[in-house]
Backbone as JSON Lines, residues from 0, in Angstrom:
{"i":0,"aa":"M","n":[76.29,93.74,87.99],"ca":[74.99,93.17,87.76],"c":[75.08,91.96,86.84]}
{"i":1,"aa":"I","n":[75.95,92.01,85.84],"ca":[76.11,90.9,84.9],"c":[76.68,89.68,85.63]}
{"i":2,"aa":"A","n":[77.66,89.91,86.51],"ca":[78.28,88.81,87.26],"c":[77.25,88.13,88.17]}
{"i":3,"aa":"M","n":[76.36,88.91,88.77],"ca":[75.33,88.32,89.64],"c":[74.36,87.48,88.81]}
{"i":4,"aa":"Q","n":[73.98,87.98,87.63],"ca":[73.07,87.23,86.77],"c":[73.72,85.94,86.28]}
{"i":5,"aa":"E","n":[75.03,85.98,85.98],"ca":[75.75,84.77,85.58],"c":[75.71,83.73,86.69]}
{"i":6,"aa":"E","n":[75.89,84.17,87.93],"ca":[75.84,83.26,89.07],"c":[74.46,82.62,89.2]}
{"i":7,"aa":"L","n":[73.42,83.42,89.06],"ca":[72.06,82.89,89.17],"c":[71.73,81.96,88.0]}
{"i":8,"aa":"N","n":[72.28,82.25,86.82],"ca":[72.1,81.34,85.67],"c":[72.74,79.99,85.96]}
{"i":9,"aa":"Q","n":[73.91,80.0,86.63],"ca":[74.58,78.75,87.01],"c":[73.7,77.97,87.99]}
{"i":10,"aa":"F","n":[73.05,78.67,88.91],"ca":[72.14,78.03,89.86],"c":[70.99,77.34,89.11]}
{"i":11,"aa":"E","n":[70.48,78.03,88.11],"ca":[69.37,77.5,87.32],"c":[69.8,76.23,86.57]}
{"i":12,"aa":"R","n":[70.97,76.29,85.92],"ca":[71.47,75.13,85.18],"c":[71.73,73.95,86.11]}
{"i":13,"aa":"S","n":[72.2,74.23,87.32],"ca":[72.53,73.17,88.28],"c":[71.34,72.73,89.12]}
{"i":14,"aa":"E","n":[70.19,73.36,88.91],"ca":[68.97,73.04,89.67],"c":[69.25,73.03,91.18]}
{"i":15,"aa":"V","n":[69.77,74.16,91.67],"ca":[70.18,74.29,93.06],"c":[68.98,74.42,94.0]}
{"i":16,"aa":"W","n":[67.9,75.02,93.53],"ca":[66.79,75.33,94.42],"c":[65.48,75.43,93.69]}
{"i":17,"aa":"E","n":[64.41,75.59,94.49],"ca":[63.08,75.85,93.91],"c":[62.39,76.9,94.78]}
{"i":18,"aa":"L","n":[61.66,77.8,94.13],"ca":[60.95,78.87,94.83],"c":[59.66,78.29,95.42]}
{"i":19,"aa":"V","n":[59.5,78.48,96.74],"ca":[58.34,77.91,97.45],"c":[57.79,78.95,98.43]}
{"i":20,"aa":"P","n":[56.54,78.77,98.87],"ca":[56.01,79.66,99.91],"c":[56.85,79.56,101.18]}
{"i":21,"aa":"R","n":[56.98,80.65,101.9],"ca":[57.77,80.68,103.13],"c":[57.14,79.71,104.15]}
{"i":22,"aa":"P","n":[57.95,78.77,104.68],"ca":[57.4,77.83,105.66],"c":[57.19,78.53,107.01]}
{"i":23,"aa":"S","n":[56.15,78.14,107.71],"ca":[55.86,78.78,108.99],"c":[56.6,78.13,110.15]}
{"i":24,"aa":"N","n":[57.03,76.88,109.96],"ca":[57.65,76.13,111.05],"c":[59.14,75.87,110.84]}
{"i":25,"aa":"Q","n":[59.76,76.58,109.92],"ca":[61.16,76.32,109.57],"c":[61.91,77.64,109.5]}
{"i":26,"aa":"S","n":[63.16,77.65,109.98],"ca":[63.94,78.87,109.88],"c":[64.39,79.09,108.43]}
{"i":27,"aa":"V","n":[64.6,80.33,108.08],"ca":[65.04,80.7,106.74],"c":[66.38,81.43,106.88]}
{"i":28,"aa":"I","n":[67.36,80.96,106.16],"ca":[68.72,81.5,106.24],"c":[68.86,82.62,105.22]}
{"i":29,"aa":"G","n":[69.51,83.68,105.62],"ca":[69.74,84.8,104.72],"c":[70.78,84.49,103.67]}
{"i":30,"aa":"T","n":[70.81,85.3,102.63],"ca":[71.84,85.2,101.59],"c":[72.47,86.56,101.41]}
{"i":31,"aa":"R","n":[73.66,86.56,100.86],"ca":[74.32,87.83,100.53],"c":[75.28,87.61,99.38]}
{"i":32,"aa":"W","n":[75.64,88.69,98.73],"ca":[76.55,88.64,97.59],"c":[77.97,88.91,98.07]}
{"i":33,"aa":"V","n":[78.92,88.16,97.51],"ca":[80.34,88.39,97.76],"c":[80.97,88.67,96.39]}
{"i":34,"aa":"F","n":[81.72,89.76,96.31],"ca":[82.3,90.18,95.02],"c":[83.82,90.08,95.05]}
{"i":35,"aa":"R","n":[84.38,89.66,93.9],"ca":[85.83,89.58,93.74],"c":[86.19,90.02,92.33]}
{"i":36,"aa":"N","n":[87.35,90.61,92.2],"ca":[87.86,90.96,90.88],"c":[88.94,89.95,90.51]}
{"i":37,"aa":"K","n":[88.82,89.35,89.35],"ca":[89.86,88.45,88.82],"c":[90.84,89.32,88.04]}
{"i":38,"aa":"M","n":[92.13,89.12,88.32],"ca":[93.16,89.93,87.66],"c":[94.1,89.05,86.85]}
{"i":39,"aa":"D","n":[94.71,89.66,85.84],"ca":[95.7,88.93,85.07],"c":[97.06,89.07,85.76]}
{"i":40,"aa":"E","n":[98.1,88.56,85.13],"ca":[99.43,88.57,85.73],"c":[99.99,89.99,85.94]}
{"i":41,"aa":"N","n":[99.42,90.98,85.24],"ca":[99.86,92.37,85.39],"c":[99.03,93.15,86.41]}
{"i":42,"aa":"G","n":[98.09,92.47,87.04],"ca":[97.26,93.13,88.04],"c":[96.1,93.91,87.45]}
{"i":43,"aa":"I","n":[95.81,93.68,86.17],"ca":[94.7,94.37,85.52],"c":[93.44,93.52,85.68]}
{"i":44,"aa":"I","n":[92.36,94.17,86.08],"ca":[91.1,93.46,86.28],"c":[90.59,92.96,84.93]}
{"i":45,"aa":"V","n":[90.37,91.64,84.85],"ca":[89.87,91.04,83.6],"c":[88.44,90.56,83.73]}
{"i":46,"aa":"R","n":[87.97,90.42,84.97],"ca":[86.61,89.91,85.15],"c":[86.13,90.22,86.56]}
{"i":47,"aa":"N","n":[84.86,90.58,86.66],"ca":[84.23,90.75,87.96],"c":[83.49,89.46,88.27]}
{"i":48,"aa":"K","n":[83.62,88.98,89.5],"ca":[82.97,87.73,89.9],"c":[82.05,88.01,91.07]}
{"i":49,"aa":"A","n":[80.87,87.44,91.02],"ca":[79.91,87.55,92.12],"c":[79.54,86.14,92.55]}
{"i":50,"aa":"R","n":[79.49,85.94,93.84],"ca":[79.07,84.64,94.38],"c":[77.98,84.88,95.42]}
{"i":51,"aa":"L","n":[76.89,84.16,95.27],"ca":[75.82,84.23,96.26],"c":[76.13,83.2,97.34]}
{"i":52,"aa":"V","n":[76.18,83.64,98.58],"ca":[76.51,82.74,99.69],"c":[75.4,82.77,100.72]}
{"i":53,"aa":"A","n":[75.29,81.66,101.43],"ca":[74.33,81.58,102.53],"c":[74.97,82.19,103.77]}
{"i":54,"aa":"Q","n":[74.15,82.75,104.63],"ca":[74.64,83.27,105.9],"c":[74.62,82.11,106.9]}
{"i":55,"aa":"G","n":[75.54,81.18,106.68],"ca":[75.59,79.94,107.44],"c":[75.77,80.13,108.93]}
{"i":56,"aa":"F","n":[76.28,81.27,109.34],"ca":[76.46,81.52,110.77],"c":[75.12,81.56,111.51]}
{"i":57,"aa":"N","n":[74.01,81.68,110.77],"ca":[72.67,81.67,111.38],"c":[72.12,80.25,111.55]}
{"i":58,"aa":"Q","n":[72.79,79.25,111.0],"ca":[72.29,77.88,111.08],"c":[72.42,77.34,112.5]}
{"i":59,"aa":"E","n":[71.46,76.51,112.88],"ca":[71.48,75.88,114.2],"c":[71.63,74.38,114.03]}
{"i":60,"aa":"E","n":[72.62,73.81,114.75],"ca":[72.86,72.37,114.69],"c":[71.64,71.61,115.17]}
{"i":61,"aa":"G","n":[71.29,70.55,114.44],"ca":[70.12,69.75,114.79],"c":[68.84,70.28,114.16]}
{"i":62,"aa":"I","n":[68.87,71.52,113.71],"ca":[67.69,72.11,113.06],"c":[67.97,72.31,111.57]}
{"i":63,"aa":"D","n":[69.01,73.06,111.25],"ca":[69.34,73.35,109.86],"c":[70.36,72.38,109.28]}
{"i":64,"aa":"Y","n":[71.1,71.69,110.14],"ca":[72.09,70.73,109.67],"c":[72.35,69.7,110.75]}
{"i":65,"aa":"E","n":[72.79,68.52,110.32],"ca":[73.09,67.44,111.25],"c":[74.6,67.28,111.42]}
{"i":66,"aa":"E","n":[75.32,67.26,110.3],"ca":[76.75,67.01,110.36],"c":[77.48,67.93,109.39]}
{"i":67,"aa":"T","n":[78.64,68.43,109.83],"ca":[79.41,69.33,108.98],"c":[80.71,68.71,108.51]}
{"i":68,"aa":"F","n":[81.12,67.64,109.12],"ca":[82.43,67.08,108.85],"c":[82.61,66.67,107.4]}
{"i":69,"aa":"A","n":[83.71,67.1,106.83],"ca":[84.14,66.62,105.52],"c":[85.64,66.45,105.59]}
{"i":70,"aa":"P","n":[86.17,65.3,105.21],"ca":[87.61,65.11,105.3],"c":[88.35,66.07,104.38]}
{"i":71,"aa":"V","n":[89.47,66.55,104.86],"ca":[90.33,67.44,104.07],"c":[91.73,66.86,104.12]}
{"i":72,"aa":"A","n":[92.37,66.81,102.97],"ca":[93.73,66.27,102.9],"c":[94.65,67.09,103.81]}
{"i":73,"aa":"R","n":[95.43,66.39,104.57],"ca":[96.41,67.06,105.42],"c":[97.61,67.43,104.56]}
{"i":74,"aa":"L","n":[98.32,68.46,104.96],"ca":[99.49,68.91,104.22],"c":[100.51,67.79,104.08]}
{"i":75,"aa":"E","n":[100.67,66.98,105.13],"ca":[101.61,65.86,105.09],"c":[101.23,64.87,104.0]}
{"i":76,"aa":"A","n":[99.92,64.62,103.82],"ca":[99.47,63.68,102.8],"c":[99.78,64.21,101.4]}
{"i":77,"aa":"I","n":[99.59,65.51,101.2],"ca":[99.9,66.1,99.9],"c":[101.4,66.04,99.64]}
{"i":78,"aa":"R","n":[102.2,66.32,100.66],"ca":[103.66,66.23,100.5],"c":[104.08,64.81,100.14]}
{"i":79,"aa":"M","n":[103.48,63.83,100.79],"ca":[103.82,62.43,100.48],"c":[103.42,62.08,99.05]}
{"i":80,"aa":"L","n":[102.27,62.55,98.61],"ca":[101.85,62.31,97.23],"c":[102.85,62.93,96.25]}
{"i":81,"aa":"L","n":[103.28,64.15,96.53],"ca":[104.25,64.82,95.65],"c":[105.59,64.07,95.64]}
{"i":82,"aa":"A","n":[106.05,63.63,96.81],"ca":[107.3,62.88,96.89],"c":[107.19,61.57,96.13]}
{"i":83,"aa":"F","n":[106.07,60.86,96.3],"ca":[105.84,59.59,95.61],"c":[105.81,59.81,94.1]}
{"i":84,"aa":"A","n":[105.14,60.89,93.67],"ca":[105.07,61.19,92.23],"c":[106.46,61.48,91.67]}
{"i":85,"aa":"C","n":[107.29,62.19,92.43],"ca":[108.66,62.46,91.98],"c":[109.47,61.17,91.9]}
{"i":86,"aa":"F","n":[109.34,60.33,92.92],"ca":[110.06,59.06,92.97],"c":[109.69,58.16,91.8]}
{"i":87,"aa":"K","n":[108.39,58.1,91.48],"ca":[107.89,57.25,90.39],"c":[107.91,57.94,89.04]}
{"i":88,"aa":"D","n":[108.3,59.21,89.02],"ca":[108.33,60.02,87.79],"c":[106.94,60.12,87.17]}
{"i":89,"aa":"F","n":[105.91,60.3,88.02],"ca":[104.54,60.49,87.57],"c":[104.34,61.91,87.06]}
{"i":90,"aa":"V","n":[103.42,62.07,86.14],"ca":[102.98,63.39,85.72],"c":[101.79,63.75,86.61]}
{"i":91,"aa":"L","n":[101.81,64.93,87.22],"ca":[100.71,65.37,88.07],"c":[99.91,66.47,87.38]}
{"i":92,"aa":"Y","n":[98.63,66.46,87.64],"ca":[97.73,67.5,87.16],"c":[96.95,68.03,88.34]}
{"i":93,"aa":"Q","n":[96.59,69.28,88.27],"ca":[95.78,69.89,89.32],"c":[94.59,70.53,88.67]}
{"i":94,"aa":"M","n":[93.44,70.42,89.34],"ca":[92.25,71.1,88.81],"c":[91.47,71.69,89.97]}
{"i":95,"aa":"D","n":[90.82,72.78,89.69],"ca":[89.92,73.41,90.64],"c":[88.52,73.21,90.1]}
{"i":96,"aa":"V","n":[87.63,72.63,90.89],"ca":[86.28,72.34,90.43],"c":[85.45,73.62,90.56]}
{"i":97,"aa":"K","n":[84.97,74.1,89.43],"ca":[84.18,75.33,89.41],"c":[82.82,75.07,90.07]}
{"i":98,"aa":"S","n":[82.44,75.95,90.96],"ca":[81.14,75.85,91.66],"c":[80.95,74.47,92.3]}
{"i":99,"aa":"A","n":[82.01,73.97,92.93],"ca":[82.0,72.62,93.5],"c":[80.84,72.4,94.44]}
{"i":100,"aa":"F","n":[80.61,73.32,95.36],"ca":[79.59,73.08,96.38],"c":[78.19,73.03,95.77]}
{"i":101,"aa":"L","n":[77.99,73.64,94.61],"ca":[76.68,73.57,93.96],"c":[76.4,72.17,93.41]}
{"i":102,"aa":"N","n":[77.4,71.29,93.48],"ca":[77.23,69.91,93.02],"c":[76.9,68.95,94.16]}
{"i":103,"aa":"G","n":[76.91,69.45,95.38],"ca":[76.65,68.58,96.52],"c":[75.19,68.59,96.93]}
{"i":104,"aa":"F","n":[74.57,67.41,96.98],"ca":[73.17,67.31,97.41],"c":[73.1,67.41,98.93]}
{"i":105,"aa":"I","n":[72.12,68.15,99.44],"ca":[71.95,68.23,100.88],"c":[70.78,67.36,101.31]}
{"i":106,"aa":"N","n":[70.92,66.77,102.48],"ca":[69.89,65.86,103.0],"c":[68.86,66.59,103.84]}
{"i":107,"aa":"E","n":[69.27,67.68,104.45],"ca":[68.37,68.42,105.33],"c":[67.42,69.31,104.54]}
{"i":108,"aa":"E","n":[66.35,69.72,105.18],"ca":[65.42,70.67,104.57],"c":[65.91,72.07,104.92]}
{"i":109,"aa":"V","n":[66.44,72.78,103.92],"ca":[67.03,74.1,104.16],"c":[66.38,75.12,103.23]}
{"i":110,"aa":"Y","n":[66.01,76.26,103.81],"ca":[65.4,77.35,103.06],"c":[66.28,78.58,103.18]}
{"i":111,"aa":"V","n":[66.41,79.32,102.06],"ca":[67.18,80.56,102.07],"c":[66.33,81.68,101.47]}
{"i":112,"aa":"E","n":[66.66,82.88,101.9],"ca":[65.99,84.07,101.37],"c":[66.35,84.24,99.89]}
{"i":113,"aa":"Q","n":[65.49,84.94,99.17],"ca":[65.79,85.26,97.78],"c":[67.0,86.21,97.75]}
{"i":114,"aa":"P","n":[67.82,86.11,96.7],"ca":[69.03,86.94,96.64],"c":[68.71,88.43,96.65]}
{"i":115,"aa":"P","n":[69.45,89.2,97.42],"ca":[69.24,90.65,97.44],"c":[69.33,91.23,96.02]}
{"i":116,"aa":"G","n":[68.34,92.01,95.65],"ca":[68.3,92.63,94.33],"c":[67.68,91.76,93.26]}
{"i":117,"aa":"F","n":[67.33,90.53,93.59],"ca":[66.76,89.6,92.61],"c":[65.52,88.91,93.15]}
{"i":118,"aa":"Q","n":[64.72,89.62,93.92],"ca":[63.49,89.03,94.45],"c":[62.46,88.91,93.33]}
{"i":119,"aa":"S","n":[61.67,87.85,93.41],"ca":[60.63,87.61,92.43],"c":[59.56,88.7,92.53]}
{"i":120,"aa":"F","n":[59.21,89.28,91.39],"ca":[58.16,90.31,91.36],"c":[56.81,89.7,91.73]}
{"i":121,"aa":"N","n":[56.53,88.49,91.22],"ca":[55.24,87.83,91.46],"c":[55.14,87.17,92.84]}
{"i":122,"aa":"F","n":[56.3,86.76,93.4],"ca":[56.29,86.04,94.68],"c":[57.33,86.64,95.63]}
{"i":123,"aa":"P","n":[57.18,87.88,96.04],"ca":[58.21,88.53,96.86],"c":[58.39,87.93,98.25]}
{"i":124,"aa":"N","n":[57.39,87.22,98.77],"ca":[57.49,86.63,100.11],"c":[57.9,85.15,100.08]}
{"i":125,"aa":"H","n":[58.11,84.6,98.89],"ca":[58.55,83.21,98.79],"c":[60.05,83.11,99.13]}
{"i":126,"aa":"V","n":[60.49,81.89,99.38],"ca":[61.89,81.62,99.66],"c":[62.34,80.45,98.79]}
{"i":127,"aa":"F","n":[63.64,80.2,98.78],"ca":[64.15,79.08,98.0],"c":[64.4,77.89,98.91]}
{"i":128,"aa":"K","n":[63.87,76.73,98.5],"ca":[64.16,75.48,99.17],"c":[65.35,74.87,98.43]}
{"i":129,"aa":"L","n":[66.42,74.6,99.15],"ca":[67.64,74.11,98.52],"c":[67.57,72.62,98.21]}
{"i":130,"aa":"K","n":[68.06,72.28,97.03],"ca":[68.26,70.89,96.64],"c":[69.74,70.55,96.75]}
{"i":131,"aa":"K","n":[70.56,71.58,96.55],"ca":[72.02,71.42,96.58],"c":[72.6,72.47,97.52]}
{"i":132,"aa":"A","n":[73.85,72.29,97.85],"ca":[74.5,73.15,98.83],"c":[74.89,74.5,98.23]}
{"i":133,"aa":"L","n":[74.9,75.51,99.09],"ca":[75.42,76.83,98.76],"c":[76.7,77.04,99.55]}
{"i":134,"aa":"Y","n":[77.58,77.87,99.02],"ca":[78.78,78.22,99.77],"c":[78.39,78.85,101.09]}
{"i":135,"aa":"R","n":[79.17,78.52,102.12],"ca":[79.03,78.98,103.5],"c":[77.92,78.3,104.27]}
{"i":136,"aa":"L","n":[77.22,77.34,103.66],"ca":[76.33,76.5,104.46],"c":[77.23,75.57,105.26]}
{"i":137,"aa":"K","n":[76.84,75.27,106.47],"ca":[77.66,74.4,107.33],"c":[77.89,73.03,106.69]}
{"i":138,"aa":"Q","n":[76.89,72.5,105.98],"ca":[77.01,71.15,105.44],"c":[77.54,71.11,104.0]}
{"i":139,"aa":"A","n":[77.89,72.24,103.42],"ca":[78.32,72.28,102.02],"c":[79.57,71.44,101.73]}
{"i":140,"aa":"P","n":[80.64,71.55,102.51],"ca":[81.82,70.72,102.19],"c":[81.52,69.22,102.28]}
{"i":141,"aa":"R","n":[80.74,68.81,103.27],"ca":[80.39,67.4,103.42],"c":[79.58,66.92,102.23]}
{"i":142,"aa":"A","n":[78.61,67.72,101.8],"ca":[77.75,67.33,100.68],"c":[78.57,67.15,99.4]}
{"i":143,"aa":"W","n":[79.5,68.06,99.15],"ca":[80.36,67.97,97.96],"c":[81.25,66.73,98.04]}
{"i":144,"aa":"Y","n":[81.9,66.52,99.18],"ca":[82.8,65.37,99.33],"c":[82.03,64.05,99.17]}
{"i":145,"aa":"E","n":[80.83,63.96,99.76],"ca":[80.03,62.73,99.64],"c":[79.72,62.41,98.19]}
{"i":146,"aa":"R","n":[79.33,63.42,97.43],"ca":[78.98,63.17,96.03],"c":[80.2,62.75,95.22]}
{"i":147,"aa":"L","n":[81.31,63.45,95.41],"ca":[82.52,63.12,94.66],"c":[83.06,61.75,95.04]}
{"i":148,"aa":"S","n":[83.12,61.44,96.33],"ca":[83.66,60.15,96.75],"c":[82.78,58.99,96.27]}
{"i":149,"aa":"K","n":[81.46,59.16,96.31],"ca":[80.57,58.11,95.8],"c":[80.82,57.86,94.32]}
{"i":150,"aa":"F","n":[81.02,58.94,93.56],"ca":[81.3,58.82,92.13],"c":[82.6,58.03,91.9]}
{"i":151,"aa":"L","n":[83.66,58.4,92.62],"ca":[84.94,57.73,92.44],"c":[84.87,56.26,92.83]}
{"i":152,"aa":"L","n":[84.2,55.95,93.93],"ca":[84.06,54.56,94.36],"c":[83.27,53.75,93.33]}
{"i":153,"aa":"K","n":[82.24,54.36,92.75],"ca":[81.44,53.69,91.72],"c":[82.26,53.41,90.46]}
{"i":154,"aa":"K","n":[83.27,54.24,90.22],"ca":[84.14,54.07,89.04],"c":[85.31,53.14,89.31]}
{"i":155,"aa":"G","n":[85.3,52.47,90.47],"ca":[86.33,51.46,90.73],"c":[87.52,51.93,91.54]}
{"i":156,"aa":"F","n":[87.49,53.15,92.04],"ca":[88.59,53.63,92.88],"c":[88.45,53.01,94.27]}
{"i":157,"aa":"K","n":[89.56,52.87,94.96],"ca":[89.59,52.43,96.35],"c":[89.97,53.64,97.2]}
{"i":158,"aa":"M","n":[89.23,53.83,98.3],"ca":[89.51,54.94,99.21],"c":[90.67,54.56,100.11]}
{"i":159,"aa":"G","n":[91.57,55.51,100.36],"ca":[92.68,55.27,101.28],"c":[92.17,54.91,102.66]}
{"i":160,"aa":"K","n":[92.84,53.99,103.32],"ca":[92.42,53.57,104.66],"c":[92.82,54.59,105.72]}
{"i":161,"aa":"I","n":[93.97,55.18,105.57],"ca":[94.45,56.17,106.53],"c":[94.02,57.57,106.12]}
{"i":162,"aa":"D","n":[94.16,57.88,104.84],"ca":[93.77,59.19,104.31],"c":[92.56,58.99,103.4]}
{"i":163,"aa":"T","n":[91.37,59.33,103.89],"ca":[90.14,59.09,103.12],"c":[89.92,60.13,102.02]}
{"i":164,"aa":"T","n":[90.88,61.04,101.84],"ca":[90.79,61.98,100.72],"c":[91.65,61.51,99.54]}
{"i":165,"aa":"L","n":[92.29,60.36,99.7],"ca":[93.11,59.77,98.64],"c":[92.37,58.59,98.05]}
{"i":166,"aa":"F","n":[92.26,58.58,96.72],"ca":[91.59,57.49,96.0],"c":[92.57,56.93,94.99]}
{"i":167,"aa":"I","n":[92.6,55.59,94.88],"ca":[93.55,54.92,94.01],"c":[92.8,53.93,93.12]}
{"i":168,"aa":"K","n":[93.18,53.94,91.85],"ca":[92.63,52.95,90.91],"c":[93.81,52.35,90.16]}
{"i":169,"aa":"T","n":[93.86,51.03,90.14],"ca":[94.92,50.34,89.4],"c":[94.3,49.44,88.35]}
{"i":170,"aa":"K","n":[95.0,49.32,87.25],"ca":[94.59,48.43,86.17],"c":[95.88,47.91,85.55]}
{"i":171,"aa":"E","n":[96.12,46.63,85.77],"ca":[97.37,45.99,85.35],"c":[98.53,46.75,85.97]}
{"i":172,"aa":"S","n":[99.42,47.34,85.18],"ca":[100.56,48.06,85.75],"c":[100.32,49.58,85.84]}
{"i":173,"aa":"D","n":[99.12,50.02,85.5],"ca":[98.81,51.45,85.56],"c":[98.16,51.81,86.89]}
{"i":174,"aa":"M","n":[98.43,53.03,87.34],"ca":[97.87,53.51,88.6],"c":[97.43,54.96,88.43]}
{"i":175,"aa":"L","n":[96.24,55.26,88.97],"ca":[95.73,56.63,88.98],"c":[95.45,57.0,90.42]}
{"i":176,"aa":"L","n":[96.08,58.07,90.88],"ca":[95.89,58.59,92.23],"c":[95.09,59.87,92.16]}
{"i":177,"aa":"V","n":[94.14,60.02,93.06],"ca":[93.32,61.24,93.13],"c":[93.35,61.73,94.57]}
{"i":178,"aa":"Q","n":[93.86,62.93,94.78],"ca":[93.92,63.53,96.12],"c":[92.97,64.73,96.13]}
{"i":179,"aa":"I","n":[92.03,64.74,97.07],"ca":[91.02,65.8,97.13],"c":[91.35,66.77,98.26]}
{"i":180,"aa":"Y","n":[91.31,68.04,97.96],"ca":[91.45,69.09,98.97],"c":[90.33,70.1,98.72]}
{"i":181,"aa":"V","n":[89.22,69.92,99.4],"ca":[87.99,70.72,99.26],"c":[87.54,70.7,97.8]}
{"i":182,"aa":"D","n":[87.78,71.78,97.04],"ca":[87.36,71.8,95.64],"c":[88.55,71.76,94.69]}
{"i":183,"aa":"D","n":[89.72,71.4,95.21],"ca":[90.9,71.21,94.38],"c":[91.22,69.73,94.35]}
{"i":184,"aa":"I","n":[91.69,69.26,93.19],"ca":[92.0,67.85,93.02],"c":[93.37,67.74,92.35]}
{"i":185,"aa":"I","n":[94.22,66.9,92.91],"ca":[95.5,66.55,92.28],"c":[95.37,65.12,91.8]}
{"i":186,"aa":"F","n":[95.75,64.86,90.55],"ca":[95.71,63.48,90.06],"c":[96.89,63.22,89.15]}
């Protein structure tokens, strides 16, 4: 129960949605909880994690979403980046973006059911209108990639011509490479 509340608190901080009356002319996508146990190196459970996901398999193309495509780094591109980094003696860092998809703005009008076990007492028939993407929505990876790539381009990075998940910024003799793989980033 604590893990579910933490997830909903993250939604609130990120302004993912707003509670609205159920639309009569729009489909409403279900939600469900997915649970995972985080373990330490000895296999001992250190944290319970709950993630609220959309039942994206219910979405209909042209109604709930227009486009799902989001570029993903190919394994060959990552291998080339690693080889180049070794050749140039670069230091590499890797990061996983926490709640990445909750940072992607969606363009379509999408409504989801209230989370199971957390329905509003005052508005039990209302639904959430999404401002940002939820995991398992068809358009979630695209929304996240669009926001991140726009940010990098605004900061002076150049997008790779062949691999659009690779971003490069140079300043004099310095170079910063950023390779995106869904919600993981190598730089």
